[in-house]
Amino acid sequence: MTDEWRGWREAAQAALYGDEGFYRSPLRSPRGPAGHFRTSVHASPLFAAAVARLLTGIARELNTGTVALVDVGAGRGELLTGVLAALPEGLEVVPYAVEVAARPPGLDPRIEWCARPPEGVTGLLFANEWLDNVPAEVAEADPDGVPRYVRVRASDGAERLGEPVSGADLAWLERWWPLSAPGERAEIGRPRDTAWARAVGSLTAGLAVAVDYPHVRGGRPPFGTLTGFRGGREVRPVPDGSCDLTAHVALDACAAAVAEAGIDASTELTDQRAALRRLGVGGDRPPLSLATTDPAGYVRALASAGEAAELTARGGLGDFGWLLHRVGLPAPPP
């Protein structure tokens, strides 16, 4: 990689998705994302089972026995593999894995590996921790309170302020993440908005779900959230291809982008705790009496409750945001 000063969006794009980037290089990430950070998919098979129930419900609403499942940011296909294993008999699913990395060996042959969401499908589009890896520019307010682009050097992650933010980026900041006090920072989420609206627009009918660490206007972190992950540890973000680069997502802006793209869809923004509880993942401990009547069953139920508790924990995975768009479907009852 060159050692020039670049905006964070350009630098992160090369570091993550270039020919030798973090997500493309089998040498840097032989195990894929699972080797560097733990998502809900990796935490418990209960997550995939919940997505399977969600997909089954959508198929029922669409009144069809054949439905598409599009996993955007599919990693090594872990979620699709888990969902296919958890589906009820009789439902035919056409699974798509949307991923920049090469198809892993041994993956279920039913899964179609593709670089972008297929157009015109009917079913469920699910993006778990995808938008946080869509590179975005970083802005910082200078000593006069003027938002400026942050420039970064790929070799060591050193930063300096560049030119003032302008045009559509400035309009986005002013609307969604205004900066004024010197040193305040923001990730300009415009590319995430565009990417999400395009993904939702690929559905003819069904449900699109984005799951990510969120923030909303009025509660933005004052110094941004850009960070790195390597080998299961949070590290300083350096765009040299050696680590994951991630930043939390302004899901409220993504939601507005779908409406402004002219997509006819009802919208809901909730948290993972509430969403998974609706799908039967509660985390309640089994009754102690079960230990007497069925000791093995009690142990299994206790382990399942522990996994469910992790998926729905406040201060952890339960705080993830779920942004849901129902396309071509009636709005759900309250």
mmCIF file of C-alpha atoms in Angstrom:
data_model
loop_
_atom_site.group_PDB
_atom_site.id
_atom_site.type_symbol
_atom_site.label_atom_id
_atom_site.label_comp_id
_atom_site.label_asym_id
_atom_site.label_seq_id
_atom_site.Cartn_x
_atom_site.Cartn_y
_atom_site.Cartn_z
ATOM 1 C CA MET A 1 0.000 0.000 0.000
ATOM 2 C CA THR A 2 1.181 3.510 -0.706
ATOM 3 C CA ASP A 3 2.213 5.734 2.171
ATOM 4 C CA GLU A 4 0.283 8.800 1.062
ATOM 5 C CA TRP A 5 -2.254 10.750 3.103
ATOM 6 C CA ARG A 6 -5.780 9.768 2.123
ATOM 7 C CA GLY A 7 -9.318 10.092 3.408
ATOM 8 C CA TRP A 8 -10.480 7.301 5.670
ATOM 9 C CA ARG A 9 -13.022 6.045 3.147
ATOM 10 C CA GLU A 10 -10.434 5.487 0.423
ATOM 11 C CA ALA A 11 -7.858 4.116 2.847
ATOM 12 C CA ALA A 12 -10.293 1.675 4.476
ATOM 13 C CA GLN A 13 -11.637 0.516 1.117
ATOM 14 C CA ALA A 14 -8.134 -0.499 0.036
ATOM 15 C CA ALA A 15 -7.239 -1.971 3.433
ATOM 16 C CA LEU A 16 -10.381 -4.099 3.688
ATOM 17 C CA TYR A 17 -11.315 -4.922 0.109
ATOM 18 C CA GLY A 18 -8.219 -4.418 -2.045
ATOM 19 C CA ASP A 19 -6.473 -7.381 -3.654
ATOM 20 C CA GLU A 20 -4.383 -7.909 -0.497
ATOM 21 C CA GLY A 21 -7.007 -6.465 1.832
ATOM 22 C CA PHE A 22 -8.099 -7.847 5.161
ATOM 23 C CA TYR A 23 -11.269 -9.480 3.831
ATOM 24 C CA ARG A 24 -9.737 -10.793 0.610
ATOM 25 C CA SER A 25 -6.380 -12.155 1.689
ATOM 26 C CA PRO A 26 -6.434 -15.804 2.872
ATOM 27 C CA LEU A 27 -3.090 -15.153 4.567
ATOM 28 C CA ARG A 28 -4.406 -12.301 6.707
ATOM 29 C CA SER A 29 -7.751 -13.936 7.532
ATOM 30 C CA PRO A 30 -7.558 -17.696 6.937
ATOM 31 C CA ARG A 31 -10.625 -18.250 9.152
ATOM 32 C CA GLY A 32 -12.483 -15.231 7.830
ATOM 33 C CA PRO A 33 -14.162 -12.738 10.165
ATOM 34 C CA ALA A 34 -14.707 -15.435 12.807
ATOM 35 C CA GLY A 35 -10.970 -15.473 13.436
ATOM 36 C CA HIS A 36 -10.977 -11.840 14.525
ATOM 37 C CA PHE A 37 -14.288 -11.034 16.179
ATOM 38 C CA ARG A 38 -17.333 -12.829 17.529
ATOM 39 C CA THR A 39 -20.737 -11.996 16.111
ATOM 40 C CA SER A 40 -24.149 -13.256 17.172
ATOM 41 C CA VAL A 41 -23.852 -15.898 14.456
ATOM 42 C CA HIS A 42 -20.723 -17.309 16.101
ATOM 43 C CA ALA A 43 -22.087 -16.940 19.639
ATOM 44 C CA SER A 44 -24.931 -19.451 19.352
ATOM 45 C CA PRO A 45 -26.904 -21.544 16.848
ATOM 46 C CA LEU A 46 -29.983 -19.990 18.441
ATOM 47 C CA PHE A 47 -29.358 -16.917 16.285
ATOM 48 C CA ALA A 48 -29.534 -18.860 13.012
ATOM 49 C CA ALA A 49 -32.600 -20.717 14.291
ATOM 50 C CA ALA A 50 -34.293 -17.363 14.992
ATOM 51 C CA VAL A 51 -33.478 -16.159 11.463
ATOM 52 C CA ALA A 52 -34.924 -19.428 10.136
ATOM 53 C CA ARG A 53 -38.179 -18.700 11.990
ATOM 54 C CA LEU A 54 -38.165 -15.174 10.617
ATOM 55 C CA LEU A 55 -37.706 -16.507 7.072
ATOM 56 C CA THR A 56 -40.470 -19.075 7.582
ATOM 57 C CA GLY A 57 -42.828 -16.337 8.715
ATOM 58 C CA ILE A 58 -42.032 -14.208 5.682
ATOM 59 C CA ALA A 59 -42.653 -17.168 3.371
ATOM 60 C CA ARG A 60 -46.012 -17.662 5.068
ATOM 61 C CA GLU A 61 -46.916 -14.002 4.567
ATOM 62 C CA LEU A 62 -45.868 -14.188 0.925
ATOM 63 C CA ASN A 63 -47.922 -17.376 0.556
ATOM 64 C CA THR A 64 -45.109 -19.186 -1.220
ATOM 65 C CA GLY A 65 -43.265 -22.453 -0.762
ATOM 66 C CA THR A 66 -40.089 -21.078 -2.353
ATOM 67 C CA VAL A 67 -38.293 -18.093 -0.867
ATOM 68 C CA ALA A 68 -34.892 -16.420 -1.215
ATOM 69 C CA LEU A 69 -32.491 -15.850 1.673
ATOM 70 C CA VAL A 70 -29.819 -13.241 0.918
ATOM 71 C CA ASP A 71 -27.018 -12.974 3.485
ATOM 72 C CA VAL A 72 -25.124 -9.731 2.893
ATOM 73 C CA GLY A 73 -21.611 -9.812 4.320
ATOM 74 C CA ALA A 74 -21.780 -13.590 4.599
ATOM 75 C CA GLY A 75 -18.291 -14.257 5.993
ATOM 76 C CA ARG A 76 -17.680 -17.944 5.374
ATOM 77 C CA GLY A 77 -21.373 -18.788 5.081
ATOM 78 C CA GLU A 78 -21.888 -19.569 8.774
ATOM 79 C CA LEU A 79 -25.328 -17.954 9.056
ATOM 80 C CA LEU A 80 -26.664 -19.517 5.861
ATOM 81 C CA THR A 81 -25.392 -22.927 6.939
ATOM 82 C CA GLY A 82 -27.112 -22.585 10.310
ATOM 83 C CA VAL A 83 -30.389 -21.350 8.827
ATOM 84 C CA LEU A 84 -30.546 -24.137 6.249
ATOM 85 C CA ALA A 85 -30.036 -26.682 9.028
ATOM 86 C CA ALA A 86 -32.821 -25.142 11.128
ATOM 87 C CA LEU A 87 -35.532 -24.807 8.454
ATOM 88 C CA PRO A 88 -38.725 -26.836 8.669
ATOM 89 C CA GLU A 89 -39.416 -29.475 6.060
ATOM 90 C CA GLY A 90 -41.360 -28.377 3.014
ATOM 91 C CA LEU A 91 -39.937 -24.862 2.653
ATOM 92 C CA GLU A 92 -37.699 -24.485 -0.381
ATOM 93 C CA VAL A 93 -35.041 -21.813 0.087
ATOM 94 C CA VAL A 94 -32.764 -20.301 -2.533
ATOM 95 C CA PRO A 95 -29.745 -19.071 -0.501
ATOM 96 C CA TYR A 96 -27.357 -16.327 -1.651
ATOM 97 C CA ALA A 97 -24.100 -15.411 0.083
ATOM 98 C CA VAL A 98 -23.004 -11.857 -0.754
ATOM 99 C CA GLU A 99 -19.300 -11.583 0.015
ATOM 100 C CA VAL A 100 -16.065 -10.187 -1.495
ATOM 101 C CA ALA A 101 -13.893 -13.089 -0.318
ATOM 102 C CA ALA A 102 -13.597 -16.284 -2.343
ATOM 103 C CA ARG A 103 -16.099 -19.070 -1.798
ATOM 104 C CA PRO A 104 -14.844 -21.326 1.007
ATOM 105 C CA PRO A 105 -14.374 -25.031 0.302
ATOM 106 C CA GLY A 106 -17.006 -27.474 1.494
ATOM 107 C CA LEU A 107 -19.876 -24.977 1.505
ATOM 108 C CA ASP A 108 -23.370 -26.325 0.857
ATOM 109 C CA PRO A 109 -23.699 -26.444 -2.960
ATOM 110 C CA ARG A 110 -27.174 -24.912 -2.735
ATOM 111 C CA ILE A 111 -25.617 -21.590 -1.672
ATOM 112 C CA GLU A 112 -24.968 -19.208 -4.546
ATOM 113 C CA TRP A 113 -21.831 -17.112 -3.900
ATOM 114 C CA CYS A 114 -22.071 -13.605 -5.358
ATOM 115 C CA ALA A 115 -20.448 -10.181 -5.106
ATOM 116 C CA ARG A 116 -23.670 -8.160 -4.754
ATOM 117 C CA PRO A 117 -27.278 -8.795 -3.776
ATOM 118 C CA PRO A 118 -29.293 -10.405 -6.574
ATOM 119 C CA GLU A 119 -31.974 -8.214 -8.108
ATOM 120 C CA GLY A 120 -35.666 -8.957 -8.061
ATOM 121 C CA VAL A 121 -35.792 -11.666 -5.408
ATOM 122 C CA THR A 122 -38.614 -12.390 -2.995
ATOM 123 C CA GLY A 123 -37.868 -13.333 0.587
ATOM 124 C CA LEU A 124 -35.492 -12.226 3.361
ATOM 125 C CA LEU A 125 -32.383 -10.077 2.959
ATOM 126 C CA PHE A 126 -30.300 -10.185 6.136
ATOM 127 C CA ALA A 127 -27.187 -8.077 6.770
ATOM 128 C CA ASN A 128 -25.537 -8.946 10.082
ATOM 129 C CA GLU A 129 -22.639 -6.587 10.887
ATOM 130 C CA TRP A 130 -22.200 -5.559 7.265
ATOM 131 C CA LEU A 131 -22.862 -1.820 7.271
ATOM 132 C CA ASP A 132 -20.216 -1.162 9.941
ATOM 133 C CA ASN A 133 -17.644 -2.376 7.401
ATOM 134 C CA VAL A 134 -18.842 -0.082 4.623
ATOM 135 C CA PRO A 135 -16.023 2.514 4.620
ATOM 136 C CA ALA A 136 -16.951 6.089 5.476
ATOM 137 C CA GLU A 137 -15.114 9.375 5.642
ATOM 138 C CA VAL A 138 -14.144 10.651 9.084
ATOM 139 C CA ALA A 139 -14.618 14.311 9.950
ATOM 140 C CA GLU A 140 -13.258 16.316 12.885
ATOM 141 C CA ALA A 141 -14.049 19.843 14.041
ATOM 142 C CA ASP A 142 -10.931 22.035 13.915
ATOM 143 C CA PRO A 143 -10.048 24.633 16.606
ATOM 144 C CA ASP A 144 -12.600 27.004 15.044
ATOM 145 C CA GLY A 145 -15.325 24.353 15.059
ATOM 146 C CA VAL A 146 -15.162 23.846 11.268
ATOM 147 C CA PRO A 147 -15.648 20.177 10.229
ATOM 148 C CA ARG A 148 -12.650 18.949 8.224
ATOM 149 C CA TYR A 149 -11.897 15.617 6.615
ATOM 150 C CA VAL A 150 -9.438 13.490 8.569
ATOM 151 C CA ARG A 151 -6.539 12.250 6.441
ATOM 152 C CA VAL A 152 -4.737 9.053 7.435
ATOM 153 C CA ARG A 153 -1.416 7.429 6.570
ATOM 154 C CA ALA A 154 -1.783 3.740 5.757
ATOM 155 C CA SER A 155 1.556 2.575 7.125
ATOM 156 C CA ASP A 156 1.001 3.624 10.749
ATOM 157 C CA GLY A 157 -2.497 5.120 11.071
ATOM 158 C CA ALA A 158 -1.187 8.635 11.766
ATOM 159 C CA GLU A 159 -3.815 11.324 11.129
ATOM 160 C CA ARG A 160 -3.997 14.986 10.213
ATOM 161 C CA LEU A 161 -6.798 17.344 9.265
ATOM 162 C CA GLY A 162 -7.488 18.055 5.619
ATOM 163 C CA GLU A 163 -9.826 20.389 3.776
ATOM 164 C CA PRO A 164 -13.221 21.471 5.148
ATOM 165 C CA VAL A 165 -16.091 19.059 4.615
ATOM 166 C CA SER A 166 -18.302 20.277 1.777
ATOM 167 C CA GLY A 167 -21.119 19.355 -0.585
ATOM 168 C CA ALA A 168 -23.283 16.317 0.122
ATOM 169 C CA ASP A 169 -21.012 15.203 2.974
ATOM 170 C CA LEU A 170 -21.499 18.523 4.768
ATOM 171 C CA ALA A 171 -25.248 18.352 4.220
ATOM 172 C CA TRP A 172 -25.252 14.865 5.744
ATOM 173 C CA LEU A 173 -23.267 16.043 8.778
ATOM 174 C CA GLU A 174 -25.521 19.013 9.361
ATOM 175 C CA ARG A 175 -28.622 16.822 9.187
ATOM 176 C CA TRP A 176 -27.460 13.708 11.000
ATOM 177 C CA TRP A 177 -24.314 14.376 13.033
ATOM 178 C CA PRO A 178 -23.551 18.086 13.491
ATOM 179 C CA LEU A 179 -20.104 18.968 14.837
ATOM 180 C CA SER A 180 -19.246 22.221 16.567
ATOM 181 C CA ALA A 181 -16.862 21.802 19.519
ATOM 182 C CA PRO A 182 -13.179 21.477 18.574
ATOM 183 C CA GLY A 183 -12.047 17.854 18.483
ATOM 184 C CA GLU A 184 -15.507 16.337 17.973
ATOM 185 C CA ARG A 185 -15.479 13.601 15.355
ATOM 186 C CA ALA A 186 -18.017 11.814 13.180
ATOM 187 C CA GLU A 187 -18.139 9.074 10.596
ATOM 188 C CA ILE A 188 -20.018 10.423 7.561
ATOM 189 C CA GLY A 189 -22.510 7.636 6.933
ATOM 190 C CA ARG A 190 -23.595 8.626 3.441
ATOM 191 C CA PRO A 191 -22.016 5.529 1.762
ATOM 192 C CA ARG A 192 -23.808 3.282 4.257
ATOM 193 C CA ASP A 193 -27.124 4.990 3.480
ATOM 194 C CA THR A 194 -26.598 4.429 -0.238
ATOM 195 C CA ALA A 195 -25.484 0.822 0.194
ATOM 196 C CA TRP A 196 -28.442 -0.036 2.403
ATOM 197 C CA ALA A 197 -31.037 1.624 0.167
ATOM 198 C CA ARG A 198 -29.595 -0.279 -2.806
ATOM 199 C CA ALA A 199 -29.750 -3.574 -0.885
ATOM 200 C CA VAL A 200 -33.359 -3.025 0.206
ATOM 201 C CA GLY A 201 -34.245 -2.011 -3.347
ATOM 202 C CA SER A 202 -33.066 -5.381 -4.640
ATOM 203 C CA LEU A 203 -36.110 -7.034 -3.049
ATOM 204 C CA THR A 204 -39.301 -7.352 -5.051
ATOM 205 C CA ALA A 205 -41.137 -8.339 -1.892
ATOM 206 C CA GLY A 206 -40.191 -9.516 1.563
ATOM 207 C CA LEU A 207 -38.178 -8.262 4.521
ATOM 208 C CA ALA A 208 -34.778 -6.561 4.701
ATOM 209 C CA VAL A 209 -32.963 -6.538 8.047
ATOM 210 C CA ALA A 210 -29.746 -4.731 8.999
ATOM 211 C CA VAL A 211 -28.196 -5.727 12.345
ATOM 212 C CA ASP A 212 -25.369 -3.571 13.715
ATOM 213 C CA TYR A 213 -24.138 -1.544 16.664
ATOM 214 C CA PRO A 214 -26.233 1.610 16.243
ATOM 215 C CA HIS A 215 -26.490 5.205 17.281
ATOM 216 C CA VAL A 216 -29.175 7.772 16.512
ATOM 217 C CA ARG A 217 -29.304 11.549 16.255
ATOM 218 C CA GLY A 218 -29.318 13.072 19.688
ATOM 219 C CA GLY A 219 -27.159 10.254 21.025
ATOM 220 C CA ARG A 220 -24.129 10.189 18.735
ATOM 221 C CA PRO A 221 -20.756 9.462 20.365
ATOM 222 C CA PRO A 222 -18.850 12.779 20.470
ATOM 223 C CA PHE A 223 -15.577 11.346 19.174
ATOM 224 C CA GLY A 224 -16.832 8.740 16.712
ATOM 225 C CA THR A 225 -16.475 4.973 16.962
ATOM 226 C CA LEU A 226 -13.812 4.008 14.403
ATOM 227 C CA THR A 227 -11.703 1.124 15.692
ATOM 228 C CA GLY A 228 -9.891 -2.028 14.625
ATOM 229 C CA PHE A 229 -10.049 -5.734 15.477
ATOM 230 C CA ARG A 230 -7.409 -8.388 15.073
ATOM 231 C CA GLY A 231 -7.315 -11.906 16.514
ATOM 232 C CA GLY A 232 -10.271 -11.294 18.818
ATOM 233 C CA ARG A 233 -8.859 -8.076 20.308
ATOM 234 C CA GLU A 234 -9.692 -4.443 19.755
ATOM 235 C CA VAL A 235 -6.685 -2.634 18.271
ATOM 236 C CA ARG A 236 -5.799 0.818 17.021
ATOM 237 C CA PRO A 237 -7.294 1.323 13.539
ATOM 238 C CA VAL A 238 -4.477 1.277 10.989
ATOM 239 C CA PRO A 239 -5.529 0.953 7.329
ATOM 240 C CA ASP A 240 -2.656 -1.303 6.265
ATOM 241 C CA GLY A 241 -4.736 -4.439 5.689
ATOM 242 C CA SER A 242 -3.679 -6.074 8.950
ATOM 243 C CA CYS A 243 -6.938 -5.585 10.885
ATOM 244 C CA ASP A 244 -10.657 -5.184 10.565
ATOM 245 C CA LEU A 245 -11.812 -1.549 10.437
ATOM 246 C CA THR A 246 -15.264 -0.878 11.809
ATOM 247 C CA ALA A 247 -17.455 1.975 13.006
ATOM 248 C CA HIS A 248 -20.957 1.944 14.474
ATOM 249 C CA VAL A 249 -23.850 2.765 12.157
ATOM 250 C CA ALA A 250 -26.291 5.691 12.069
ATOM 251 C CA LEU A 251 -29.224 3.372 11.453
ATOM 252 C CA ASP A 252 -31.733 6.229 11.584
ATOM 253 C CA ALA A 253 -30.014 7.806 8.578
ATOM 254 C CA CYS A 254 -30.032 4.452 6.764
ATOM 255 C CA ALA A 255 -33.768 4.162 7.421
ATOM 256 C CA ALA A 256 -34.429 7.615 5.988
ATOM 257 C CA ALA A 257 -32.342 6.804 2.902
ATOM 258 C CA VAL A 258 -34.657 3.908 2.032
ATOM 259 C CA ALA A 259 -37.708 6.169 2.116
ATOM 260 C CA GLU A 260 -35.911 8.884 0.152
ATOM 261 C CA ALA A 261 -34.951 6.344 -2.516
ATOM 262 C CA GLY A 262 -38.666 5.931 -3.223
ATOM 263 C CA ILE A 263 -38.842 2.361 -1.905
ATOM 264 C CA ASP A 264 -42.320 1.529 -0.659
ATOM 265 C CA ALA A 265 -41.571 -0.141 2.649
ATOM 266 C CA SER A 266 -42.689 0.068 6.242
ATOM 267 C CA THR A 267 -39.809 0.621 8.676
ATOM 268 C CA GLU A 268 -39.025 -0.407 12.232
ATOM 269 C CA LEU A 269 -35.919 0.273 14.310
ATOM 270 C CA THR A 270 -35.603 -1.830 17.456
ATOM 271 C CA ASP A 271 -32.888 -3.621 19.414
ATOM 272 C CA GLN A 272 -31.747 -7.221 19.247
ATOM 273 C CA ARG A 273 -33.117 -8.016 22.673
ATOM 274 C CA ALA A 274 -36.661 -7.161 21.589
ATOM 275 C CA ALA A 275 -36.311 -8.642 18.094
ATOM 276 C CA LEU A 276 -35.009 -12.007 19.303
ATOM 277 C CA ARG A 277 -37.578 -12.242 22.074
ATOM 278 C CA ARG A 278 -40.277 -11.908 19.420
ATOM 279 C CA LEU A 279 -38.598 -14.813 17.631
ATOM 280 C CA GLY A 280 -38.611 -17.030 20.697
ATOM 281 C CA VAL A 281 -35.113 -16.385 22.077
ATOM 282 C CA GLY A 282 -35.720 -15.344 25.661
ATOM 283 C CA GLY A 283 -32.907 -16.468 27.923
ATOM 284 C CA ASP A 284 -35.205 -17.641 30.736
ATOM 285 C CA ARG A 285 -33.729 -20.384 32.917
ATOM 286 C CA PRO A 286 -35.521 -23.753 32.864
ATOM 287 C CA PRO A 287 -37.535 -24.706 35.980
ATOM 288 C CA LEU A 288 -35.438 -26.398 38.632
ATOM 289 C CA SER A 289 -37.964 -29.225 38.778
ATOM 290 C CA LEU A 290 -36.763 -30.340 35.333
ATOM 291 C CA ALA A 291 -33.431 -31.283 36.892
ATOM 292 C CA THR A 292 -35.222 -34.026 38.817
ATOM 293 C CA THR A 293 -37.469 -35.354 36.063
ATOM 294 C CA ASP A 294 -35.042 -34.976 33.143
ATOM 295 C CA PRO A 295 -31.479 -34.151 34.254
ATOM 296 C CA ALA A 296 -29.997 -34.298 30.741
ATOM 297 C CA GLY A 297 -32.802 -32.131 29.392
ATOM 298 C CA TYR A 298 -32.231 -29.652 32.206
ATOM 299 C CA VAL A 299 -28.536 -29.342 31.340
ATOM 300 C CA ARG A 300 -29.375 -28.779 27.663
ATOM 301 C CA ALA A 301 -32.036 -26.207 28.501
ATOM 302 C CA LEU A 302 -29.678 -24.433 30.896
ATOM 303 C CA ALA A 303 -26.968 -24.202 28.219
ATOM 304 C CA SER A 304 -29.512 -22.885 25.717
ATOM 305 C CA ALA A 305 -30.720 -20.288 28.227
ATOM 306 C CA GLY A 306 -27.135 -19.131 28.741
ATOM 307 C CA GLU A 307 -26.637 -18.685 25.003
ATOM 308 C CA ALA A 308 -29.948 -16.859 24.676
ATOM 309 C CA ALA A 309 -28.978 -14.580 27.560
ATOM 310 C CA GLU A 310 -25.749 -13.658 25.792
ATOM 311 C CA LEU A 311 -27.589 -12.880 22.542
ATOM 312 C CA THR A 312 -30.043 -10.590 24.340
ATOM 313 C CA ALA A 313 -27.828 -9.109 27.070
ATOM 314 C CA ARG A 314 -28.015 -5.392 27.764
ATOM 315 C CA GLY A 315 -24.600 -3.812 27.375
ATOM 316 C CA GLY A 316 -23.693 -6.538 24.877
ATOM 317 C CA LEU A 317 -25.222 -8.235 21.863
ATOM 318 C CA GLY A 318 -28.737 -7.342 22.978
ATOM 319 C CA ASP A 319 -27.952 -3.678 22.312
ATOM 320 C CA PHE A 320 -27.423 -4.261 18.601
ATOM 321 C CA GLY A 321 -29.877 -2.350 16.447
ATOM 322 C CA TRP A 322 -32.260 -4.167 14.115
ATOM 323 C CA LEU A 323 -33.487 -2.047 11.204
ATOM 324 C CA LEU A 324 -36.360 -3.798 9.436
ATOM 325 C CA HIS A 325 -38.034 -2.848 6.155
ATOM 326 C CA ARG A 326 -41.110 -4.730 4.955
ATOM 327 C CA VAL A 327 -41.253 -4.455 1.168
ATOM 328 C CA GLY A 328 -44.523 -5.251 -0.576
ATOM 329 C CA LEU A 329 -46.014 -6.507 2.688
ATOM 330 C CA PRO A 330 -48.589 -4.917 4.966
ATOM 331 C CA ALA A 331 -47.222 -3.248 8.075
ATOM 332 C CA PRO A 332 -47.194 -5.645 11.044
ATOM 333 C CA PRO A 333 -49.750 -5.168 13.809
ATOM 334 C CA PRO A 334 -48.552 -3.163 16.847
#
